[in-house]
Tab-separated table of C-alpha atoms and ligand atoms in Angstrom:
chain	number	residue	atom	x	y	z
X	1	UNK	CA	98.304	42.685	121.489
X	2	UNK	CA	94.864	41.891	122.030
X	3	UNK	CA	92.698	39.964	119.449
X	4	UNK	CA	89.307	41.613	119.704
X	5	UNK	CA	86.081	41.244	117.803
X	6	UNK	CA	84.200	43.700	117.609
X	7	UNK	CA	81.204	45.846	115.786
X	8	UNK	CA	81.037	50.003	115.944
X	9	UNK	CA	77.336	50.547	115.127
X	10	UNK	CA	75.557	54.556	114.992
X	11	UNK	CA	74.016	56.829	112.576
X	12	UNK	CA	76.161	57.835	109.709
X	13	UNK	CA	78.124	60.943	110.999
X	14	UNK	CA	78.393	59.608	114.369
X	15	UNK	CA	82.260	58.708	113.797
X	16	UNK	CA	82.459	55.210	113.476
X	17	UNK	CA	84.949	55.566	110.454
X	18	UNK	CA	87.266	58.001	112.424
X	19	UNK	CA	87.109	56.385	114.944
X	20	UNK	CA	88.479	53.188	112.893
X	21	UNK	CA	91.157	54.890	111.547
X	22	UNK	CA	92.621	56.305	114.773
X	23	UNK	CA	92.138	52.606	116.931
X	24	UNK	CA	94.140	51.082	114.031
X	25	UNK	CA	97.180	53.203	114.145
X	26	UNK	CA	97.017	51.602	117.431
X	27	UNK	CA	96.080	47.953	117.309
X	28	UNK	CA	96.267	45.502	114.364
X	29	UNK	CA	92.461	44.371	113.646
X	30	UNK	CA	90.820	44.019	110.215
X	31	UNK	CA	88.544	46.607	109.261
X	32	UNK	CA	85.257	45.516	107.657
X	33	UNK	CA	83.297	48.742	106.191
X	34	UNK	CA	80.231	47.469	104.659
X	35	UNK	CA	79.951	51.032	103.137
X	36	UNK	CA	83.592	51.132	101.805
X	37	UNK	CA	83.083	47.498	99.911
X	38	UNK	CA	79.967	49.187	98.599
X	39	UNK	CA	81.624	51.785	96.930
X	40	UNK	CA	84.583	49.973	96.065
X	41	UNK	CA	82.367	47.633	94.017
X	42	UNK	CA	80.201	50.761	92.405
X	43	UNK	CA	83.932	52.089	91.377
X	44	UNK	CA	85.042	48.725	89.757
X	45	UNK	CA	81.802	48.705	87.680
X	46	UNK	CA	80.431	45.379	89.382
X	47	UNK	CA	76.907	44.014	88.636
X	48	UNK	CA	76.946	43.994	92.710
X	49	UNK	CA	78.089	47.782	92.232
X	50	UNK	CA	75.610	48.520	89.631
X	51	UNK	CA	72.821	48.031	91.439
X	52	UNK	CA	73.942	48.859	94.917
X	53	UNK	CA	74.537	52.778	93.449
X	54	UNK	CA	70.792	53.923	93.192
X	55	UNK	CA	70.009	52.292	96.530
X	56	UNK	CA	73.250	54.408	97.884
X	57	UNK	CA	72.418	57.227	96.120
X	58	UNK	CA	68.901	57.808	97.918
X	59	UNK	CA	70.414	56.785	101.278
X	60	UNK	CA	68.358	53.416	101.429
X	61	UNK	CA	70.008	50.250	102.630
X	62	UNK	CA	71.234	47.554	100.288
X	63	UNK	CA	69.542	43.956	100.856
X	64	UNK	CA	70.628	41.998	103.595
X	65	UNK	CA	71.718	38.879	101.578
X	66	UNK	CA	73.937	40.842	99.478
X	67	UNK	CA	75.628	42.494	102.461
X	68	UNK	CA	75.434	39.438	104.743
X	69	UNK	CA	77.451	37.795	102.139
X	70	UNK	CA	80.081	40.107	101.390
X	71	UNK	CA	80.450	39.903	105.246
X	72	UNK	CA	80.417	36.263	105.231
X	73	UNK	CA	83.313	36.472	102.545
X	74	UNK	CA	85.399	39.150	104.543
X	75	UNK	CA	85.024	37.655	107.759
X	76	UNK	CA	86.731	34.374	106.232
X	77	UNK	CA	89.996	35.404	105.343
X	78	UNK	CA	93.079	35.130	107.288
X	79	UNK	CA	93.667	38.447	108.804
X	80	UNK	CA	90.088	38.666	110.449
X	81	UNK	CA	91.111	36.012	112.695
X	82	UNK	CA	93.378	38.304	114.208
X	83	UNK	CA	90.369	40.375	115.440
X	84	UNK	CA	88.046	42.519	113.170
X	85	UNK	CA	86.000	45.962	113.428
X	86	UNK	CA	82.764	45.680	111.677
X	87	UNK	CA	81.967	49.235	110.601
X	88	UNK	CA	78.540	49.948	109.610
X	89	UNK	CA	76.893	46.409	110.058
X	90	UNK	CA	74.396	44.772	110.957
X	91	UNK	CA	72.228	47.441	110.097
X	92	UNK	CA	69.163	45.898	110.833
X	93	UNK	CA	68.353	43.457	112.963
X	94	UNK	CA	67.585	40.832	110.207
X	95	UNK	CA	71.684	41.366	109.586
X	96	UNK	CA	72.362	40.590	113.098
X	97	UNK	CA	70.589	37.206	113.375
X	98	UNK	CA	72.128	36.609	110.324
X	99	UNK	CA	75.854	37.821	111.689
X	100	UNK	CA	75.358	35.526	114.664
X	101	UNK	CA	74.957	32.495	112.452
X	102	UNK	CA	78.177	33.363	110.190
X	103	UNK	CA	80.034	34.262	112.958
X	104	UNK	CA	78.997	30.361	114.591
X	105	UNK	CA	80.030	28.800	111.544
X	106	UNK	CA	83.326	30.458	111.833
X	107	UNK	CA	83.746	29.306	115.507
X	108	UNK	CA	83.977	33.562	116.058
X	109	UNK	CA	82.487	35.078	118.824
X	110	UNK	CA	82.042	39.281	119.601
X	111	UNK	CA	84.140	40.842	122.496
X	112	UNK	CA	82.277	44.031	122.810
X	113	UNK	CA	79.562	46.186	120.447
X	114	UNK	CA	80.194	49.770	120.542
X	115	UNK	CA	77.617	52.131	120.237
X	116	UNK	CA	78.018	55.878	118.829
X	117	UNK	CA	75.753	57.912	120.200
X	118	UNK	CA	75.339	61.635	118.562
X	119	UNK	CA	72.717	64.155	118.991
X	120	UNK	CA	71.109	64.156	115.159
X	121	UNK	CA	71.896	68.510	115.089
X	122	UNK	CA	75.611	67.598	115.323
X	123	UNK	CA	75.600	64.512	112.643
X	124	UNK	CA	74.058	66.205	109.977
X	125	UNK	CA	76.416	68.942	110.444
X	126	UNK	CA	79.095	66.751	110.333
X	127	UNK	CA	77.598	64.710	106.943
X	128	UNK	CA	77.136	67.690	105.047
X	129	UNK	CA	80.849	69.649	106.038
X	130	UNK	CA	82.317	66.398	105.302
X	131	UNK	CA	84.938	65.858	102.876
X	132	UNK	CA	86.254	62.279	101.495
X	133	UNK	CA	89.086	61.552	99.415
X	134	UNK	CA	88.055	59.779	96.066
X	135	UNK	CA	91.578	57.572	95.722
X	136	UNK	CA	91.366	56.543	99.576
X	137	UNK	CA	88.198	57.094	101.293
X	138	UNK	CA	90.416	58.925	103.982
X	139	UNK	CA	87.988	61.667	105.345
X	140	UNK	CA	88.068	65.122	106.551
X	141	UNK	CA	86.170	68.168	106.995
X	142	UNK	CA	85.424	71.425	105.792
X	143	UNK	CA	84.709	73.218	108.930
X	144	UNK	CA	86.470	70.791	111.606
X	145	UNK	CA	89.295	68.454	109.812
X	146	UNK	CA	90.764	70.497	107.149
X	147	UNK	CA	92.708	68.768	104.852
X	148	UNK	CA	96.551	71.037	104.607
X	149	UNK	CA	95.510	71.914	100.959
X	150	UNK	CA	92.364	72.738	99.712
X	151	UNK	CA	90.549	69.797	97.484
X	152	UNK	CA	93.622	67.419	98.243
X	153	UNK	CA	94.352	64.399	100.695
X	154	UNK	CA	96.743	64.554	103.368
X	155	UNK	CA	97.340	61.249	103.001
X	156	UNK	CA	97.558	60.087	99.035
X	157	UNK	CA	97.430	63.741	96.970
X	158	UNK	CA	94.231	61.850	96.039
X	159	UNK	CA	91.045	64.713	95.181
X	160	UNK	CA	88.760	65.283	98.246
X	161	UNK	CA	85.047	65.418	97.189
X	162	UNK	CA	81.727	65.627	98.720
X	163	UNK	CA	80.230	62.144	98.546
X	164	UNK	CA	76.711	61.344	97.028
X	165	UNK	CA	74.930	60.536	99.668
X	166	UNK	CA	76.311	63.604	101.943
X	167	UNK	CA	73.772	65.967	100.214
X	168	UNK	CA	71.336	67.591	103.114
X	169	UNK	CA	68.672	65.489	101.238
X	170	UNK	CA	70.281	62.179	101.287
X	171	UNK	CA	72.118	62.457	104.726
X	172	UNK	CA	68.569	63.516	106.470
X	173	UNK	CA	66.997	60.344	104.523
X	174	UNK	CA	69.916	58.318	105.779
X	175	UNK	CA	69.457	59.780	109.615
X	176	UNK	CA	65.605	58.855	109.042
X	177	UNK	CA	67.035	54.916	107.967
X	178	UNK	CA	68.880	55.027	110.671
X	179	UNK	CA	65.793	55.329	113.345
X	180	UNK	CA	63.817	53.031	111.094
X	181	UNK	CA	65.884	49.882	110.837
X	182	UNK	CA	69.351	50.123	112.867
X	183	UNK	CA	68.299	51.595	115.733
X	184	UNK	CA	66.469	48.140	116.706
X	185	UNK	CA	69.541	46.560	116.357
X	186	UNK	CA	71.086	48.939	119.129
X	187	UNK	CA	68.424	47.417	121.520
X	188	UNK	CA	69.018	43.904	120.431
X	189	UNK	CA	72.853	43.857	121.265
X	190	UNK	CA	72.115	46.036	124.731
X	191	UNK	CA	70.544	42.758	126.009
X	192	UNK	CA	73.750	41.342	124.915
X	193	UNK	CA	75.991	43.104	127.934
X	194	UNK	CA	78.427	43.479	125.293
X	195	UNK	CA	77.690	47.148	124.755
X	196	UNK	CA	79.940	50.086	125.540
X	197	UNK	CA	77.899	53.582	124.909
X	198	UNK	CA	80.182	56.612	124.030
X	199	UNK	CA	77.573	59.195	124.522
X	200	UNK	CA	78.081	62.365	122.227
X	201	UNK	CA	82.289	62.215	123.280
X	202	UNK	CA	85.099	63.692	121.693
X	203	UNK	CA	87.207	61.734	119.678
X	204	UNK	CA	90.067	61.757	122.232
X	205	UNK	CA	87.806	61.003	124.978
X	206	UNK	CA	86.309	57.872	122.803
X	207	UNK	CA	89.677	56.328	122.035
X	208	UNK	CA	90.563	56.941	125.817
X	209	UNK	CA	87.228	55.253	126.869
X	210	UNK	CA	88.114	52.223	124.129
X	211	UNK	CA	91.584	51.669	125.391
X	212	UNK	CA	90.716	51.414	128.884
X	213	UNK	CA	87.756	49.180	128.382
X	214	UNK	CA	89.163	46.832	125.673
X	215	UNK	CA	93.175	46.950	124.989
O	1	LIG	P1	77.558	56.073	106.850
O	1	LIG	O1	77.815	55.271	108.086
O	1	LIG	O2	78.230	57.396	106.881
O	1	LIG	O3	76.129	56.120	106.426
O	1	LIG	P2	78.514	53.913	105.149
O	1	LIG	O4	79.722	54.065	104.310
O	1	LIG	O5	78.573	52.990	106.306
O	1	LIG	O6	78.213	55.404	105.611
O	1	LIG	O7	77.255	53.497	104.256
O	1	LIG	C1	76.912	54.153	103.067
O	1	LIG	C2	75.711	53.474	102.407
O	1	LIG	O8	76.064	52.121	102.035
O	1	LIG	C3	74.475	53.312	103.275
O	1	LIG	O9	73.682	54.477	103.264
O	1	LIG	C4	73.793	52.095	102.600
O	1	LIG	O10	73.118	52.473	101.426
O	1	LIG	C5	74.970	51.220	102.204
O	1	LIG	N1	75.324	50.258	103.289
O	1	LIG	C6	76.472	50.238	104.021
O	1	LIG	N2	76.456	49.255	104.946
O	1	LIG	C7	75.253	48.638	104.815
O	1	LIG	C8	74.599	47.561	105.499
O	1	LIG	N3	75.183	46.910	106.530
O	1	LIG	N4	73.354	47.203	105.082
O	1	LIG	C9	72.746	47.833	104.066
O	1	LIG	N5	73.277	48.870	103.396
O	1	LIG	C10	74.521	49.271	103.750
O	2	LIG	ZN1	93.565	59.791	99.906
């Protein structure tokens, strides 16, 4: 097996998560979801969680610090040396400076940053059909990825709701975010070389493209 290190980056929707999931049926990497911490923290009742849920809620971003850290934390432990996924950060190009210095410090450098691409039509389609599984965070969809029974997860039993920030409201203020602050940080890693585009691609043809070029 190959130890890669790498970063999925693209608007929410574009299926970086599924993505995730499918690669690590595969391949044994870490998988570092800035989102998923987030909302494991609001669950547990954190102070970290507590004040991350409004910011969530309206589809902002949560400071850098407070993400770069959890990061920092993550990308420390044992398994990440084994190769990681960062999913959903750096979100802003502040976060990648800021990545490149934690990942220096760690003696870690990134194999490959792979960008997302999805026509904004399709992605808030996708955000507002979507379904997510409250025990898990396994996610399906109402129109494309139906769970076998209604309201329940495939994988855990666990109850499949729609989350807050999928609301047409929130998911086109989280699209607008998106162009704001992360697509910047698109352009920073394309100077990189590092970047492999999957241009609006099925997720077959994505994992295809990801295998060839990386495993
Ligand atoms: P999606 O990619 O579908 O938007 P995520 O689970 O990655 O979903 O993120 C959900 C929310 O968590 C974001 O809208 C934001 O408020 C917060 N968040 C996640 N990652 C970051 C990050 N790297 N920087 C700032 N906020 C973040
Ligand atoms: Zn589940």
């Amino acid at each position: 097996m190959k130890k890669k290190n790498l970063i999925f980056v693209g608007a929410p929707g574009s299926g970086k998560g599924t993505i995730s999931g499918m690669l690590l049926k595969e391949v044994t990497l870490a998988h570092i979801s800035t989102g998923d911490i987030l909302r494991d923290e609001i669950k547990r009742g954190t102070p970290l969680g507590v004040q991350a849920s409004e910011i969530m809620k309206s589809g902002g971003l949560v400071s850098d610090d407070i993400v770069v850290g959890m990061v920092r934390e993550r990308l420390a432990k044992d398994d990440c040396k084994n190769g990681f996924i960062l999913d959903g950060f750096p979100r802003t190009v502040n976060q990648a400076e800021l990545l490149g210095k934690v990942l220096a410090d760690l003696g870690m450098e990134l194999d490959a940053v792979i960008f997302f691409n999805v026509p904004d039509q399709v992605l808030l389609e996708r955000l507002t059909s979507r379904l997510t599984c409250k025990a898990c965070g396994a996610v399906f969809n109402k129109l494309s990825m139906k769970p076998q029974v209604e309201g329940v997860c495939d994988k855990c039993q666990g109850e499949l709701i729609q989350r807050a920030d999928d609301s047409l409201e929130t998911a086109t203020n989280r699209l607008k975010v998106f162009y704001a602050q992360t697509q910047a940080v698109i352009d920073y890693y394309r100077a990189s070389g590092k970047m492999i585009e999957l241009n609006n691609l099925t997720s077959e043809q994505s994992m295809d493209v990801l295998k060839k070029e990386l495993f």
